[in-house]
Coordinates of C-alpha atoms in Angstrom, one line a residue:
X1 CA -19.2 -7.6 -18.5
X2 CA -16.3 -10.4 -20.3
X3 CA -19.0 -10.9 -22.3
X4 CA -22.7 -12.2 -22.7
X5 CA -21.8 -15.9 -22.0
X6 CA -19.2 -15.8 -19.2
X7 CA -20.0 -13.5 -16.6
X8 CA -16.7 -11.9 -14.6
X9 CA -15.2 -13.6 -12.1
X10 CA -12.0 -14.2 -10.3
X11 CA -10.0 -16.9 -8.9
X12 CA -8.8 -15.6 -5.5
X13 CA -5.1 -17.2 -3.9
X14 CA -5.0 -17.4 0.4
X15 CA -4.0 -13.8 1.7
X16 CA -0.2 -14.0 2.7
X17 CA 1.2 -11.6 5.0
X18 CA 3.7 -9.2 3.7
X19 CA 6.1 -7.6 6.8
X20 CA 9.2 -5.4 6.1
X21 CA 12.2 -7.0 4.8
X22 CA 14.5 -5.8 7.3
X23 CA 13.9 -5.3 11.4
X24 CA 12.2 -2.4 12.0
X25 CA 11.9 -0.4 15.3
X26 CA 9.3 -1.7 18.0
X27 CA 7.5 1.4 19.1
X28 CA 4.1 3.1 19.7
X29 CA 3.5 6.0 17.5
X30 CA 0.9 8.7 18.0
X31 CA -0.8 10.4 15.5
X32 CA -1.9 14.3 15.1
X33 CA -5.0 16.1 15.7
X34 CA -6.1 16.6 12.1
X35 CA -5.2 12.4 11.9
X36 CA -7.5 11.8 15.4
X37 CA -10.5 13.3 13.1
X38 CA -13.4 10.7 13.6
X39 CA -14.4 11.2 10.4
X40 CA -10.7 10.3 8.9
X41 CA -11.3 7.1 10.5
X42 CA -11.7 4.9 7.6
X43 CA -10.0 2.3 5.3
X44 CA -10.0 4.7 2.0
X45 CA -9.9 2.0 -1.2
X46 CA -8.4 3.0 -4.2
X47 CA -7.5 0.8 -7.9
X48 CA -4.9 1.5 -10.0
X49 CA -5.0 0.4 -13.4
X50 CA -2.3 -1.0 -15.5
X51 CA -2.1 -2.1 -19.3
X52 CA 0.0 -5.0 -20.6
X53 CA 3.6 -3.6 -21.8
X54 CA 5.0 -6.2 -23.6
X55 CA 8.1 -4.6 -24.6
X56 CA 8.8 -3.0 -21.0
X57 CA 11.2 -4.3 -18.5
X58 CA 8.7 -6.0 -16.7
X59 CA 7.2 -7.6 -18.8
X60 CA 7.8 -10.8 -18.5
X61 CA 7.8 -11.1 -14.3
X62 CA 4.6 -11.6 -12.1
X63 CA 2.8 -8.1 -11.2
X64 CA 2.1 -9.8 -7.9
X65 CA 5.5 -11.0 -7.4
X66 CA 7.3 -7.8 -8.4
X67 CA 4.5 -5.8 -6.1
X68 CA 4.8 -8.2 -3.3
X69 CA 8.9 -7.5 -3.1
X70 CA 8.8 -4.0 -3.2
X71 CA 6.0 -3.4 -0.6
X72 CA 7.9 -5.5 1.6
X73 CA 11.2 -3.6 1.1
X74 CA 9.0 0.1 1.5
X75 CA 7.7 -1.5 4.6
X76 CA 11.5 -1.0 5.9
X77 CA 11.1 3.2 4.9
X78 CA 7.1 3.1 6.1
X79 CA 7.3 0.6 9.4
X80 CA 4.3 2.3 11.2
X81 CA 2.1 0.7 7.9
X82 CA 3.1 -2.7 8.4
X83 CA 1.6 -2.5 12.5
X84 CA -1.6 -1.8 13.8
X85 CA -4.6 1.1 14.5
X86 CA -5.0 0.8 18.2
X87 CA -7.1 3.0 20.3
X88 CA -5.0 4.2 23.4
X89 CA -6.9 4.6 27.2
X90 CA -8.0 8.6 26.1
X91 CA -9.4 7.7 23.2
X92 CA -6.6 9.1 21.0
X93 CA -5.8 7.1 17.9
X94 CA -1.9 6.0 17.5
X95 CA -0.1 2.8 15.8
X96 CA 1.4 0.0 17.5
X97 CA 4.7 -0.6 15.5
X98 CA 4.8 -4.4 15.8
X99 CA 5.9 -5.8 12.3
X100 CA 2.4 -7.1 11.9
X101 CA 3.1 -7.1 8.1
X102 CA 0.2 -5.7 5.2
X103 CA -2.7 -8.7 4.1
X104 CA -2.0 -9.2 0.4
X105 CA -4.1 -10.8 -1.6
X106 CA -3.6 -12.3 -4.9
X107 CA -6.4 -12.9 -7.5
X108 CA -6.6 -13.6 -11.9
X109 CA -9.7 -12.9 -13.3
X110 CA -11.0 -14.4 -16.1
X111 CA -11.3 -11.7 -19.2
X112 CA -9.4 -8.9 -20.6
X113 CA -9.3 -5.5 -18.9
X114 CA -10.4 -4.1 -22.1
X115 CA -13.6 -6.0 -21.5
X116 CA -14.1 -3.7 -19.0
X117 CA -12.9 -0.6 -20.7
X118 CA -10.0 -0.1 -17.8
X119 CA -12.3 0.4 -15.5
X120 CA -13.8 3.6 -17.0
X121 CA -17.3 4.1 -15.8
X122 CA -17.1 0.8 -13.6
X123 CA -20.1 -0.5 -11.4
X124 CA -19.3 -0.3 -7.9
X125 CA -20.2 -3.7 -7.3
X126 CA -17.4 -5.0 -9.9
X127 CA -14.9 -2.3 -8.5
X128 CA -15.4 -3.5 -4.4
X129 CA -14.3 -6.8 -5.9
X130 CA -11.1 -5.5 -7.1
X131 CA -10.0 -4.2 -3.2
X132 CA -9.2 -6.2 -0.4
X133 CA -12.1 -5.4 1.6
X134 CA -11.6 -7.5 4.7
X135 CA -12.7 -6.0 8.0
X136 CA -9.2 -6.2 9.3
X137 CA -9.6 -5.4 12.7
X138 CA -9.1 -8.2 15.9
X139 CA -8.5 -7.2 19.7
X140 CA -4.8 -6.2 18.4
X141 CA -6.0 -3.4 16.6
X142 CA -6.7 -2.7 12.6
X143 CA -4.4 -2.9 9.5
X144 CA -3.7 0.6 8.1
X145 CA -3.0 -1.2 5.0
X146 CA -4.0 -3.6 2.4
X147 CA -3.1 -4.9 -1.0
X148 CA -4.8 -6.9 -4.0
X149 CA -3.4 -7.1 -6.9
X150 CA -5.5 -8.8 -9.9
X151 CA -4.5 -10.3 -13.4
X152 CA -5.7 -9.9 -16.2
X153 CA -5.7 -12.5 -19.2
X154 CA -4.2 -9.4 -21.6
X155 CA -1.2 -9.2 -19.3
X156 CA -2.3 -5.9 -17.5
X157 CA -3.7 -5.7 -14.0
X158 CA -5.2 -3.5 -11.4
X159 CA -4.0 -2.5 -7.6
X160 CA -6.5 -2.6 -4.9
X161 CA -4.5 -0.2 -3.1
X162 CA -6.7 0.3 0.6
X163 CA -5.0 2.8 3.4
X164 CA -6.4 4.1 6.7
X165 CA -7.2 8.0 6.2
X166 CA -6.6 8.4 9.9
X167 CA -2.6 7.6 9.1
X168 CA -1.9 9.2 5.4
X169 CA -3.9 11.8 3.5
X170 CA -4.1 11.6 -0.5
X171 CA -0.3 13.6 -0.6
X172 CA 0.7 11.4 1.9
X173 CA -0.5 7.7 0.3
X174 CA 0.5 9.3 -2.8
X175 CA 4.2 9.5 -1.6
X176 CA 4.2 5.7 -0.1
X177 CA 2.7 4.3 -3.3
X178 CA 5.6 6.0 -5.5
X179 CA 7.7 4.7 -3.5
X180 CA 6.3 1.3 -3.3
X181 CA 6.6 1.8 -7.5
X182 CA 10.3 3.1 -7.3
X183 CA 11.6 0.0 -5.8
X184 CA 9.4 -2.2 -7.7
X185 CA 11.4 -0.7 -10.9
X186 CA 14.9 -1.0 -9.6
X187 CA 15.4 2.0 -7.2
X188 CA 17.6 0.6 -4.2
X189 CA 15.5 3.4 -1.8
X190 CA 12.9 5.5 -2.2
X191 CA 13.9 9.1 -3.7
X192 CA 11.9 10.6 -0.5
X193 CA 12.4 9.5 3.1
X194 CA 9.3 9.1 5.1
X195 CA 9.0 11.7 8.0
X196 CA 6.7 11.1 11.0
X197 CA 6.8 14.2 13.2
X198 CA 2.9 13.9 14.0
X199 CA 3.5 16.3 16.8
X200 CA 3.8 19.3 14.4
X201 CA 0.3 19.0 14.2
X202 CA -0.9 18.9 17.7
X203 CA -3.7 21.0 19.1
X204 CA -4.6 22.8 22.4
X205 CA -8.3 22.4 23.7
X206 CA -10.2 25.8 23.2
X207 CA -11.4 27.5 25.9
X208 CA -14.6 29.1 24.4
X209 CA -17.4 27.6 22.8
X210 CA -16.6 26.0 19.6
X211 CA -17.8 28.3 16.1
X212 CA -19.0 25.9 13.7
X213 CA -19.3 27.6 10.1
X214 CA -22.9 26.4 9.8
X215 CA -25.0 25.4 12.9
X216 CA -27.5 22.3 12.6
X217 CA -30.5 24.7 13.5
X218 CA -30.1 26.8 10.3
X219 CA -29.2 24.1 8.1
X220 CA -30.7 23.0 4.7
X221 CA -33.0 19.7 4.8
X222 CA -33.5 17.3 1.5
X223 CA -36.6 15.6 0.9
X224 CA -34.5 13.2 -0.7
X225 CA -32.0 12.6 2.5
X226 CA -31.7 10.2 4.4
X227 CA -31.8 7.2 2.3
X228 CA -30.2 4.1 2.0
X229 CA -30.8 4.1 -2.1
X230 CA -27.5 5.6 -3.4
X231 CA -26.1 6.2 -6.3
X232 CA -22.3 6.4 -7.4
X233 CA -21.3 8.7 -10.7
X234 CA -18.5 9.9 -12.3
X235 CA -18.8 12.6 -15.1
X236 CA -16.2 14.1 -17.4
X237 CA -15.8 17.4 -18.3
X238 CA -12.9 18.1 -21.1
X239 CA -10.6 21.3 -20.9
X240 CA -12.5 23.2 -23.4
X241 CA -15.6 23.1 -21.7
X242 CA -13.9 23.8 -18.4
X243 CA -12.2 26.5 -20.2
X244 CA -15.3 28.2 -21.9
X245 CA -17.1 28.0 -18.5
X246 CA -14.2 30.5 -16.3
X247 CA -13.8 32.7 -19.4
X248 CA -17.5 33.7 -19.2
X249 CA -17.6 34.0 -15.6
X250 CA -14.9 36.5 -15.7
X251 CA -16.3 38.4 -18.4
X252 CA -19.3 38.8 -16.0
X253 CA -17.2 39.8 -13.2
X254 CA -15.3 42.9 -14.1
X255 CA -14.9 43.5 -10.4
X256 CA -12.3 40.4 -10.4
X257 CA -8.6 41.1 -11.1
X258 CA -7.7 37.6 -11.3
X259 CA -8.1 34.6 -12.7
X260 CA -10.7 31.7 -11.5
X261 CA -9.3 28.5 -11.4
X262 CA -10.7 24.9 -12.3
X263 CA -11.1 24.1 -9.0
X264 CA -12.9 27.1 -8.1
X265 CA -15.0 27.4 -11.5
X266 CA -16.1 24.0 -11.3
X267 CA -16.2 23.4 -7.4
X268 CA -18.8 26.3 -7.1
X269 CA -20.5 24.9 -10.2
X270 CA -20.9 21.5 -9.0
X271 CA -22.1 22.9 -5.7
X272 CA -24.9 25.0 -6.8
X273 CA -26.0 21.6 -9.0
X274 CA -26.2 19.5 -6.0
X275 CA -28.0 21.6 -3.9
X276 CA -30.8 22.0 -6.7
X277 CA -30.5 18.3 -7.1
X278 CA -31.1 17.6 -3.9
X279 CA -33.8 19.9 -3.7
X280 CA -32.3 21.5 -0.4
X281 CA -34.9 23.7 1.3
X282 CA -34.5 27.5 -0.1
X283 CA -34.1 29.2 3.6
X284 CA -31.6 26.6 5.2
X285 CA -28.2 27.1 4.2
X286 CA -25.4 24.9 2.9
X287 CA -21.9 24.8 3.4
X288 CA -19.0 24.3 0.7
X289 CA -15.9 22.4 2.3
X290 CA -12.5 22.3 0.8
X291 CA -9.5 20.5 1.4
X292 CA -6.4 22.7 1.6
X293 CA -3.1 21.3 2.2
X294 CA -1.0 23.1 4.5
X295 CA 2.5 21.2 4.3
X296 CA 4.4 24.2 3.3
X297 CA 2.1 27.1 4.7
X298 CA 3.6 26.1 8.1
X299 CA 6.5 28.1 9.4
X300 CA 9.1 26.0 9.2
X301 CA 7.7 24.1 6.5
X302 CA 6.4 20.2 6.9
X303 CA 9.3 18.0 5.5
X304 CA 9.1 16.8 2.7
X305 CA 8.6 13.3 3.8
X306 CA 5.7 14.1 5.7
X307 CA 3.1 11.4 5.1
X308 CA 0.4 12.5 7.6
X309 CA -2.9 14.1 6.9
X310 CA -1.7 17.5 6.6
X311 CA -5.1 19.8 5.4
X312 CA -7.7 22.2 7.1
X313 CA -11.0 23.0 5.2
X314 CA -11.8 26.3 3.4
X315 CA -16.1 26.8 4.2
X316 CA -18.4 29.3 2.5
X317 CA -21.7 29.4 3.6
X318 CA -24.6 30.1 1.7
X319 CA -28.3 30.3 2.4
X320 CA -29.7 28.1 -0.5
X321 CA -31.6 30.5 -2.2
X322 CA -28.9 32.9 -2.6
X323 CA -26.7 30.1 -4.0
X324 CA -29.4 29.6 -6.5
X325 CA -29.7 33.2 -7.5
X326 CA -26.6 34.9 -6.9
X327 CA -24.1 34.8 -9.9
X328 CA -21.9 32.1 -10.4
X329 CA -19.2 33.7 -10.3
X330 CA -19.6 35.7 -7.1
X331 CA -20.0 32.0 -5.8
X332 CA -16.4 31.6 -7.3
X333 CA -14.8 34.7 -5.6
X334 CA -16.2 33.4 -2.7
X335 CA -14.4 30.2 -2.9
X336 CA -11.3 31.9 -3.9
X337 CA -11.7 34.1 -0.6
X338 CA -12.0 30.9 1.6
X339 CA -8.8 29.5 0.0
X340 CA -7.0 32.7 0.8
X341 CA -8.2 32.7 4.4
X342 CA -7.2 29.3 4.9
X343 CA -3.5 29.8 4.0
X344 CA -3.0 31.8 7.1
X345 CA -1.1 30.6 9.9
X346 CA -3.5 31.3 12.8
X347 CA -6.6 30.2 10.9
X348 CA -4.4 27.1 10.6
X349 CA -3.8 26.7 14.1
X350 CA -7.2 27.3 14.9
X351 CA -8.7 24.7 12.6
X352 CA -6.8 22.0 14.5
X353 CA -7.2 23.3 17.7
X354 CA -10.9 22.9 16.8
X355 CA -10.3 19.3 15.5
X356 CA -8.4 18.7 19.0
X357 CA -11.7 20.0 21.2
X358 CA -13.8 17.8 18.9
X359 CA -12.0 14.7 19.5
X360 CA -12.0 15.5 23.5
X361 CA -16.1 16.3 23.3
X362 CA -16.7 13.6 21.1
X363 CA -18.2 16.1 18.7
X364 CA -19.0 14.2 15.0
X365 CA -19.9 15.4 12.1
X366 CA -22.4 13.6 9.9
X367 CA -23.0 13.9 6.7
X368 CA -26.7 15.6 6.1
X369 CA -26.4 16.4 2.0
X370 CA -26.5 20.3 3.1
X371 CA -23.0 20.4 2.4
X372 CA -20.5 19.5 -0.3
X373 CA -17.0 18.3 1.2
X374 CA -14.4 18.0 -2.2
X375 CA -10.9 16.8 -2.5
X376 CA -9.3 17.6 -4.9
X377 CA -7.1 14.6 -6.2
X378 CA -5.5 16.1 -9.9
X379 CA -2.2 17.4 -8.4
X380 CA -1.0 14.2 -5.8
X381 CA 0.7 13.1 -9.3
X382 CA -0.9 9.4 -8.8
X383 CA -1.8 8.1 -12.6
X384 CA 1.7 9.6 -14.6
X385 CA 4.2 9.3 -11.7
X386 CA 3.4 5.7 -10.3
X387 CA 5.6 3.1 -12.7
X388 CA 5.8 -0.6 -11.2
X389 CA 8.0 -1.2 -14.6
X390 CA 5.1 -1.5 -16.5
X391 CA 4.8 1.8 -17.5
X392 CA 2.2 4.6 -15.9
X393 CA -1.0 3.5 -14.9
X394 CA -3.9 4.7 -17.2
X395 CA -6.5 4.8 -14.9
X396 CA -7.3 5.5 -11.8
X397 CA -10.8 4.8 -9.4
X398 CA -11.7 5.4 -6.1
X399 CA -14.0 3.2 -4.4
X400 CA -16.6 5.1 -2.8
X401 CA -15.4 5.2 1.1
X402 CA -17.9 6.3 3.8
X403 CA -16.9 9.6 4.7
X404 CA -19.8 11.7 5.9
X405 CA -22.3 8.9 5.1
X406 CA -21.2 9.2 1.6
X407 CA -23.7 12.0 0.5
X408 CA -21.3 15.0 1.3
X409 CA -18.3 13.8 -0.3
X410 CA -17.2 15.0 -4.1
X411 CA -13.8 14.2 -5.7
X412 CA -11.9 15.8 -8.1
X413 CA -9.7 13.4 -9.9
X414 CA -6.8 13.3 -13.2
X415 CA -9.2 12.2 -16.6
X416 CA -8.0 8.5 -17.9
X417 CA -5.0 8.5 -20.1
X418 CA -7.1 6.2 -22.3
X419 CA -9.0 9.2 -23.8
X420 CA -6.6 11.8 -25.5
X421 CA -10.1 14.3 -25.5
X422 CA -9.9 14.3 -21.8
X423 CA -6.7 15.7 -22.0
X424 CA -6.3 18.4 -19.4
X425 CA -10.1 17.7 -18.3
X426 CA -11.6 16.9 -15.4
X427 CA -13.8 13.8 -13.8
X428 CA -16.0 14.7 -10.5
X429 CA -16.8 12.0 -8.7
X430 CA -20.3 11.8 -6.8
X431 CA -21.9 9.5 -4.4
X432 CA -25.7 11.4 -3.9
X433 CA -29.2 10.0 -3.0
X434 CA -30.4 7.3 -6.2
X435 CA -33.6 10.2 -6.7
X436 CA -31.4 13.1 -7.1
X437 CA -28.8 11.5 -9.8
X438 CA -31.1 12.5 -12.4
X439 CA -31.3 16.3 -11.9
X440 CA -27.8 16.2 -10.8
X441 CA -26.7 14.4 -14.2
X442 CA -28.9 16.8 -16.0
X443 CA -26.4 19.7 -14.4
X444 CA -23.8 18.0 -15.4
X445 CA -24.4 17.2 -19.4
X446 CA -25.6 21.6 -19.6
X447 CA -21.9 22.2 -18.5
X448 CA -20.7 20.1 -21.2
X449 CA -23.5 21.1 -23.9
X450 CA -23.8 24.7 -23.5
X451 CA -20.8 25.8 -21.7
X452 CA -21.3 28.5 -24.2
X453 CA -24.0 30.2 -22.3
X454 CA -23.4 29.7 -18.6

């Protein structure tokens, strides 16, 4: 921690309310089908990490201050986040527009953020005290928002930046915080206009049974799930060894006329390590889940300003033993396949008219460690783009969020802009069982030693 002597700690102001700096409409809002997902339905904490810049325009002002102001005048643009979750009579999620304002919360702590290396490879119990992590939520509703900001004796500080998954996904958060940071650094409005337009996303109830991709009969079991002994990891993987990894696949597959991606190569990588982690059960199967954003594979398009969840998932199923044995890069194609399957407009509509008949039947998803759910974070532009007029932030770290009971979820997400060898890398984020880390970490550090011989 600061160091051996003084251990980390932080000196934490009252929570002020922040509401929009203009009247904004009074209204109920309701939210789509993919945002009435159960498992969406969770405060999703994320820090953003910011270095001293002495000789930028800010340099001088109070992060807190500066943040405060901006957030309060983006709360004009973004209304719905300064009001509240509320639950309406058929148990359909929408927000009660009612200029609640956003808890902020103000802290200093007492060391340099170099004392804890920007946050690279930080302890989750350090990170959960860098978010606001109040249970906001009294008979009015919940808070689909919350702020900390924390500084730093070097002059740099972090964002505890928490939003409700049922209201944005990671595009859509992604596009509020820029603009949060545009008008923090002198914009008079935000370069794109928030759209609501949840109906676009509205699904029917299905009529026939509903076709799950893996049923809970035929799925794989872990000896080492469940547990309540987790463990949180984030490993690195630099271009090169990325790189080496897809050309030797494709030298294997002669079949394939195009090129794997990153995403594919290291999704279907990371998958097969898991489930040998975990020691899933050979006969049961597991599935692989992928995000894919679907804002402009509708016809017409999403706007632009579209801040919704706006995503249906890719699957490829796999009985475990063939996972182990196959090829890795048939497992590839196979992801590639799902990706292309998923950019069609009825499989679109279908996946949240299935979302729609869940909701109605109260049908939930747990998380079991039989399948892998990954988001892919690297392209929502959120460490380069996101200037408060102290230059980019250089790191960014998600605190782990209970999505699927943890064990499912994997995030792909930009290296640190502290580490020029990362450049054009990767970091995978995992959240797995504490007795499976080892064998999964031993997956990992072969990509990275012997890339060579995949």
């Amino acid at each position: 921690m600061a160091n051996q002597k003084t251990p980390f700690s932080l000196d934490m102001k009252d929570v002020v309310i922040v509401k929009p700096s203009k009247p904004t409409p009074s209204v109920t809002l309701s939210l789509s089908s993919i945002d009435n997902n159960p498992a969406l339905n969770i405060l999703c904490q994320t820090i953003y990490v910011y270095q001293a810049n002495l000789d930028f325009p800010n340099a001088q002002l109070d992060p807190a201050h500066v943040i405060k102001e901006a957030l309060s005048n983006a709360l004009v643009y973004y209304y719905p986040l300064a009001g509240k979750i509320i639950t309406n009579d058929d148990g359909k999620l929408g927000i009660n527009c009612n200029d609640d304002g956003v808890p902020f919360l103000e802290a200093t702590a007492n060391c340099e953020l170099s004392s804890l290396h920007y946050l690279e490879g930080i302890d989750v119990p350090t990170a959960q005290r860098l978010v606001f992590d109040n249970p906001s939520q009294d008979e009015t509703g919940q808070h689909p928002l919350v702020f900390k900001v924390t500084k730093f004796l070097c002059g740099g500080f972090t964002i505890g930046f928490g939003l409700s998954h049922a209201v944005c996904d990671g595009f859509g958060a992604s596009q509020f915080f820029r603009a949060v940071a545009e008008l923090a650094s002198g914009k008079n409005e935000p370069s794109v206009k928030p759209v609501w337009e949840r109906e676009r996303l509205v699904g029917t109830i299905l009529k026939e049974p509903l076709q799950f991709p893996m049923d809970e009969t035929s799925r794989a079991t872990s000896p080492f799930w469940p547990t309540t002994e987790m463990s949180y990891e984030c490993f690195n993987f630099n271009a090169e060894s990325i790189q080496t990894l897809k050309m030797n696949l494709m030298k294997e597959s002669e079949s394939v006329k195009e090129s794997f991606t990153t995403l594919e190569t290291l999704g279907a990588y990371v998958w097969r390590s898991r489930a040998r982690a975990l020691k899933l059960s050979s006969e049961g199967k597991t599935l692989f889940s992928l995000a894919v954003g679907v804002r402009h594979l509708l016809d017409p398009p999403l706007s632009d300003g579209y801040y919704g969840n706006a995503f249906v998932g890719a699957f490829v199923v796999l009985p475990v033993k063939e996972l182990n044995e196959r090829p890795l890069w048939e497992v590839v194609k196979l992801i590639k396949e799902s990706k292309k399957l998923a950019f069609n407009s009825e499989y679109i509509t279908n996946s949240i008219n299935m979302l729609e008949t869940m909701r109605k039947f109260n049908i939930k998803i747990e998380g079991t460690g039989a399948s892998m759910v990954l988001t892919d974070w690297r392209q929502l532009g959120l460490l380069e783009e996101v200037d408060f007029g102290w230059k980019a932030s250089v790191n960014i770290v998600p605190v782990p969020w209970n999505m699927f009971g943890y064990v499912d979820l994997c995030l792909f997400l930009p290296p640190s802009s502290l580490d020029p060898s990362m450049k054009g890398g990767v970091r995978v984020f995992v959240f797995l069982p504490k007795a499976s880390m080892p064998k999964f970490r031993e997956e990992m550090e072969s990509l990275n030693l012997k890339s060579g011989d995949e």
